[in-house]
mmCIF file of C-alpha atoms in Angstrom:
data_model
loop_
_atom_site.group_PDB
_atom_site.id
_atom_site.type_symbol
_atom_site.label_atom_id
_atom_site.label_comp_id
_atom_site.label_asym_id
_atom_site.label_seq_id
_atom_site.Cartn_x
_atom_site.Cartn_y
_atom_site.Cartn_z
ATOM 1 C CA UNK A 26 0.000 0.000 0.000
ATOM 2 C CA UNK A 27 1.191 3.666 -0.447
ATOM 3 C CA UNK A 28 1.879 6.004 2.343
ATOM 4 C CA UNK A 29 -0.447 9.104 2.773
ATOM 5 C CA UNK A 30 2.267 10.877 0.823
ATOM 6 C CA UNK A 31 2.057 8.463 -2.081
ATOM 7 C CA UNK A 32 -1.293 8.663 -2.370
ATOM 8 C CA UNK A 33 -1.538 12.508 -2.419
ATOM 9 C CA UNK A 34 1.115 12.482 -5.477
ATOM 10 C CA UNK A 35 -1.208 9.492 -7.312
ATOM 11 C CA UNK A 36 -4.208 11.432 -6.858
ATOM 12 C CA UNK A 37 -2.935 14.651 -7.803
ATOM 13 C CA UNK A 38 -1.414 12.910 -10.857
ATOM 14 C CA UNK A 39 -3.974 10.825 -11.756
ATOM 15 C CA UNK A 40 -6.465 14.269 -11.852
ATOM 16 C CA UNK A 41 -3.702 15.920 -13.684
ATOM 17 C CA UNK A 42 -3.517 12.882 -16.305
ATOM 18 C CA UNK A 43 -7.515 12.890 -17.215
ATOM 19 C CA UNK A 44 -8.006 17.118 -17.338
ATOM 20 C CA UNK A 45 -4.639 17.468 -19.229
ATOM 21 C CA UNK A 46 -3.521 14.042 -20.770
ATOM 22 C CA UNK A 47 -0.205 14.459 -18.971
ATOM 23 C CA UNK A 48 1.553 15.799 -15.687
ATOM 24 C CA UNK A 49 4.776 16.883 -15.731
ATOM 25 C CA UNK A 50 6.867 17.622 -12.380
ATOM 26 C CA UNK A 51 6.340 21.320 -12.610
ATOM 27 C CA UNK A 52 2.350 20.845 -12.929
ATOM 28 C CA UNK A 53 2.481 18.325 -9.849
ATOM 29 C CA UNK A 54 4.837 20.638 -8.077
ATOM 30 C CA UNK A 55 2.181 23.439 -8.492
ATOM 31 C CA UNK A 56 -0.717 21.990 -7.725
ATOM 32 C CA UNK A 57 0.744 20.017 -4.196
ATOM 33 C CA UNK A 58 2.623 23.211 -3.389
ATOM 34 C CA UNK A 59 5.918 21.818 -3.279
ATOM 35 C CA UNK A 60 9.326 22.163 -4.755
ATOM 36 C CA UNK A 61 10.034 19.934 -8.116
ATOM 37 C CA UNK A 62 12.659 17.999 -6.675
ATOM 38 C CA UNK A 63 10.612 16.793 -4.353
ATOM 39 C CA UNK A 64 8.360 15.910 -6.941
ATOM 40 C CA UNK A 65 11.381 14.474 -8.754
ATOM 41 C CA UNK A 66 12.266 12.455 -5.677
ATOM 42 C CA UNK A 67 8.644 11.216 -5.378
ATOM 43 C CA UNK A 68 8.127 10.065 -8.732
ATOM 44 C CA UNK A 69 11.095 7.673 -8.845
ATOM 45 C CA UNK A 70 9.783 6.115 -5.830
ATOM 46 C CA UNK A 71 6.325 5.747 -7.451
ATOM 47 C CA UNK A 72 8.523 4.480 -10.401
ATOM 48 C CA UNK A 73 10.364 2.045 -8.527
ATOM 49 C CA UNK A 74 6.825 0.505 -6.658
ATOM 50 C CA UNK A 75 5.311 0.114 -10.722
ATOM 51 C CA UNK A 76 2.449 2.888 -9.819
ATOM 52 C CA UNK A 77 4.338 4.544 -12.762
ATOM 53 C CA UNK A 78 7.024 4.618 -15.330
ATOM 54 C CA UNK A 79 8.487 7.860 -15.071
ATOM 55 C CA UNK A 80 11.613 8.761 -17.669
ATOM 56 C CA UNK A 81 13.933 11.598 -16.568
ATOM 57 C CA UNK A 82 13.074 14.792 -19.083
ATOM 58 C CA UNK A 83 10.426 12.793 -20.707
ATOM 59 C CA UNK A 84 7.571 12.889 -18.265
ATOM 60 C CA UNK A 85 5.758 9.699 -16.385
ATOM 61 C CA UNK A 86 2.698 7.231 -17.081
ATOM 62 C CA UNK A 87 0.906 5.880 -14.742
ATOM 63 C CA UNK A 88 0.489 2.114 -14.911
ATOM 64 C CA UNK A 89 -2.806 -0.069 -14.961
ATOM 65 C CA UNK A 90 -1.889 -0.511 -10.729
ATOM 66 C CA UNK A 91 -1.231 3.302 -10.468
ATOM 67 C CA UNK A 92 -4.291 4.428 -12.619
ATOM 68 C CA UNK A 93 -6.643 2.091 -10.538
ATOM 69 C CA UNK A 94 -5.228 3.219 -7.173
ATOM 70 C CA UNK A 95 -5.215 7.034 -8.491
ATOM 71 C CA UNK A 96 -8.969 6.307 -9.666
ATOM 72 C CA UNK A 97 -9.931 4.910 -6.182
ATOM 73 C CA UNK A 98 -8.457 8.072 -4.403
ATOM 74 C CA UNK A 99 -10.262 10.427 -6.480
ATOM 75 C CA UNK A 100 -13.189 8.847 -5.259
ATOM 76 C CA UNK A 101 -12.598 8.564 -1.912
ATOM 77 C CA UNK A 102 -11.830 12.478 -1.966
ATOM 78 C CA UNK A 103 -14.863 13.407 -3.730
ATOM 79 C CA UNK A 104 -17.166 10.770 -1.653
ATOM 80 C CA UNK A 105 -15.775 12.654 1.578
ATOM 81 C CA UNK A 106 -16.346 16.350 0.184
ATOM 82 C CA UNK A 107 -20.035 14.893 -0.605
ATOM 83 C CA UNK A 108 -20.200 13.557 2.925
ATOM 84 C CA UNK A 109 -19.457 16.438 4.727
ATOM 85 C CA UNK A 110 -21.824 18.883 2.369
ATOM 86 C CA UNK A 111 -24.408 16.509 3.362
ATOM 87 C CA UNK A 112 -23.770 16.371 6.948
ATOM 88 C CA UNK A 113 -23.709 20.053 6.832
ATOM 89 C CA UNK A 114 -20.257 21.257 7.328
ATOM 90 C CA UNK A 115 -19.153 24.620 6.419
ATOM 91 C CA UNK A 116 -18.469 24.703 2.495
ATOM 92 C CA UNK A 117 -14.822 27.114 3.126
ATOM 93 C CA UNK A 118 -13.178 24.497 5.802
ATOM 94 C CA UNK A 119 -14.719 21.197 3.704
ATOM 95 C CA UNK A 120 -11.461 20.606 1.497
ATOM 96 C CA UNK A 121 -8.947 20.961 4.520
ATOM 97 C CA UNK A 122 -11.436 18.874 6.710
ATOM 98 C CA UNK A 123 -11.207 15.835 4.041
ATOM 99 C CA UNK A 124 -7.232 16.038 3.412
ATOM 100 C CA UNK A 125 -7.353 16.034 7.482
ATOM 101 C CA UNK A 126 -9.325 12.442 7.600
ATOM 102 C CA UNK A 127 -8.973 10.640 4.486
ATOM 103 C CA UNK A 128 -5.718 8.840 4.983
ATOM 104 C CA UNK A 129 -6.701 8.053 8.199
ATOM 105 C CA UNK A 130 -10.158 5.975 7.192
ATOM 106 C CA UNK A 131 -9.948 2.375 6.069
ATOM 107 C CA UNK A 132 -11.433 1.367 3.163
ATOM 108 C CA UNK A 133 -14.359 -0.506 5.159
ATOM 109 C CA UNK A 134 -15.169 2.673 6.641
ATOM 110 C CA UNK A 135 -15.068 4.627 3.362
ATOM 111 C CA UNK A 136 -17.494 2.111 1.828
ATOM 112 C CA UNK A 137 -19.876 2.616 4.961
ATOM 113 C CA UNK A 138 -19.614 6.176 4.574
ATOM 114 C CA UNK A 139 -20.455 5.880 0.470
ATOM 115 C CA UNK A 140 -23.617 3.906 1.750
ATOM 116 C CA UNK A 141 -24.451 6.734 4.124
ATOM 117 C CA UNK A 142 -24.593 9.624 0.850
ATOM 118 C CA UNK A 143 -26.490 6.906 -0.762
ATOM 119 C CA UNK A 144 -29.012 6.328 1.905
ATOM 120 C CA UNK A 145 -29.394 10.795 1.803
ATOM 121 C CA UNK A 146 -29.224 11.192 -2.177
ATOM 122 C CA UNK A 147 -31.750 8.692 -2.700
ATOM 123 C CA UNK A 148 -34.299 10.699 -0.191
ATOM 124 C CA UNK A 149 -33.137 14.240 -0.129
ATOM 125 C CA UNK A 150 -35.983 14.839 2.484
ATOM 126 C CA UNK A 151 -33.814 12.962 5.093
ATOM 127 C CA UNK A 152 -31.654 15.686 4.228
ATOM 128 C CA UNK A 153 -34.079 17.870 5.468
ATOM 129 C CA UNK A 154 -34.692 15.802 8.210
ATOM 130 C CA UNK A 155 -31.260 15.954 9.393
ATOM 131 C CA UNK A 156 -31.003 20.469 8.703
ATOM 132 C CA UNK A 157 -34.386 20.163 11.243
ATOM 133 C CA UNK A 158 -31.956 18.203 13.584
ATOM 134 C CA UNK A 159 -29.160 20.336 13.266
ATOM 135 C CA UNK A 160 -30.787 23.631 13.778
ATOM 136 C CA UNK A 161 -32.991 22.362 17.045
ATOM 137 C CA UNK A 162 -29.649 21.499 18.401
ATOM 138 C CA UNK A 163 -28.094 24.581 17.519
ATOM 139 C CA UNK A 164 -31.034 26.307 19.338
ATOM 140 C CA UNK A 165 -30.439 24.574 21.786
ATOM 141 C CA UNK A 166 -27.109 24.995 22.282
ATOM 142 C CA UNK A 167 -26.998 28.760 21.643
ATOM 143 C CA UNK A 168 -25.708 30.576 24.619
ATOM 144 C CA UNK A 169 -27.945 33.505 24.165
ATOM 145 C CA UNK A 170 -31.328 30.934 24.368
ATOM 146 C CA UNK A 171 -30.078 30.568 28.070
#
């Protein structure tokens, strides 16, 4: 499996890959907010555990074990951003809030939580349900209701 750091450069790449058709190091460098040799540094260990085939001045594939592992953390990212607009969670702090947790979830509990926005996209009026919920206990917990 690849570490939390692994699996932020796969993602990033894999994105990269299907809105561009490549990633080079400076693109990945950008868009994680990191120097290139880093980038350089993490590539060739991505290279050397055949998530992709990366050629000095020539750029970097990923292979069919990176693109499926890159296509699975996409999803887990975008299932937890759905999660927490569902549960109700502040739209500005959602993206920091997911790189915060996902690396930290198992896949078991990543498959629970995809049945979970199932279970509220299928009846949006348990949505409602749970913004009735939310706001009672907000109420409720108000200091100025004391």
């Amino acid at each position: 499996m690849p570490t939390p750091s692994m699996e932020d450069y796969l993602e990033r790449i894999y994105i990269l890959i299907e809105e561009k058709g490549y990633a080079r190091v400076s693109d990945i460098a950008e868009a994680l907010q990191v120097h290139p040799s880093s980038v350089t540094k993490m590539v060739q260990k991505l290279d050397l555990k055949e998530y992709l085939v990366y050629e000095k001045y020539r750029g970097l594939v990923l292979t069919a074990k990176g693109k499926k592992i890159g296509k699975r953390l996409v999803y887990r990212h975008e299932l937890l951003e759905s999660f927490m607009k569902i549960i109700g969670v502040n739209e500005e702090g959602i993206y920091e809030d997911v790189e915060g947790i996902e690396h930290h979830l198992s896949w078991d509990a990543i498959d629970r939580i995809g049945d979970l926005v199932q279970y509220f996209e299928e009846m949006p009026e348990r949505v409602d349900d749970l913004r009735d919920i939310q706001r009672k206990n907000d109420q409720e917990n108000d200091p100025s209701n004391s």
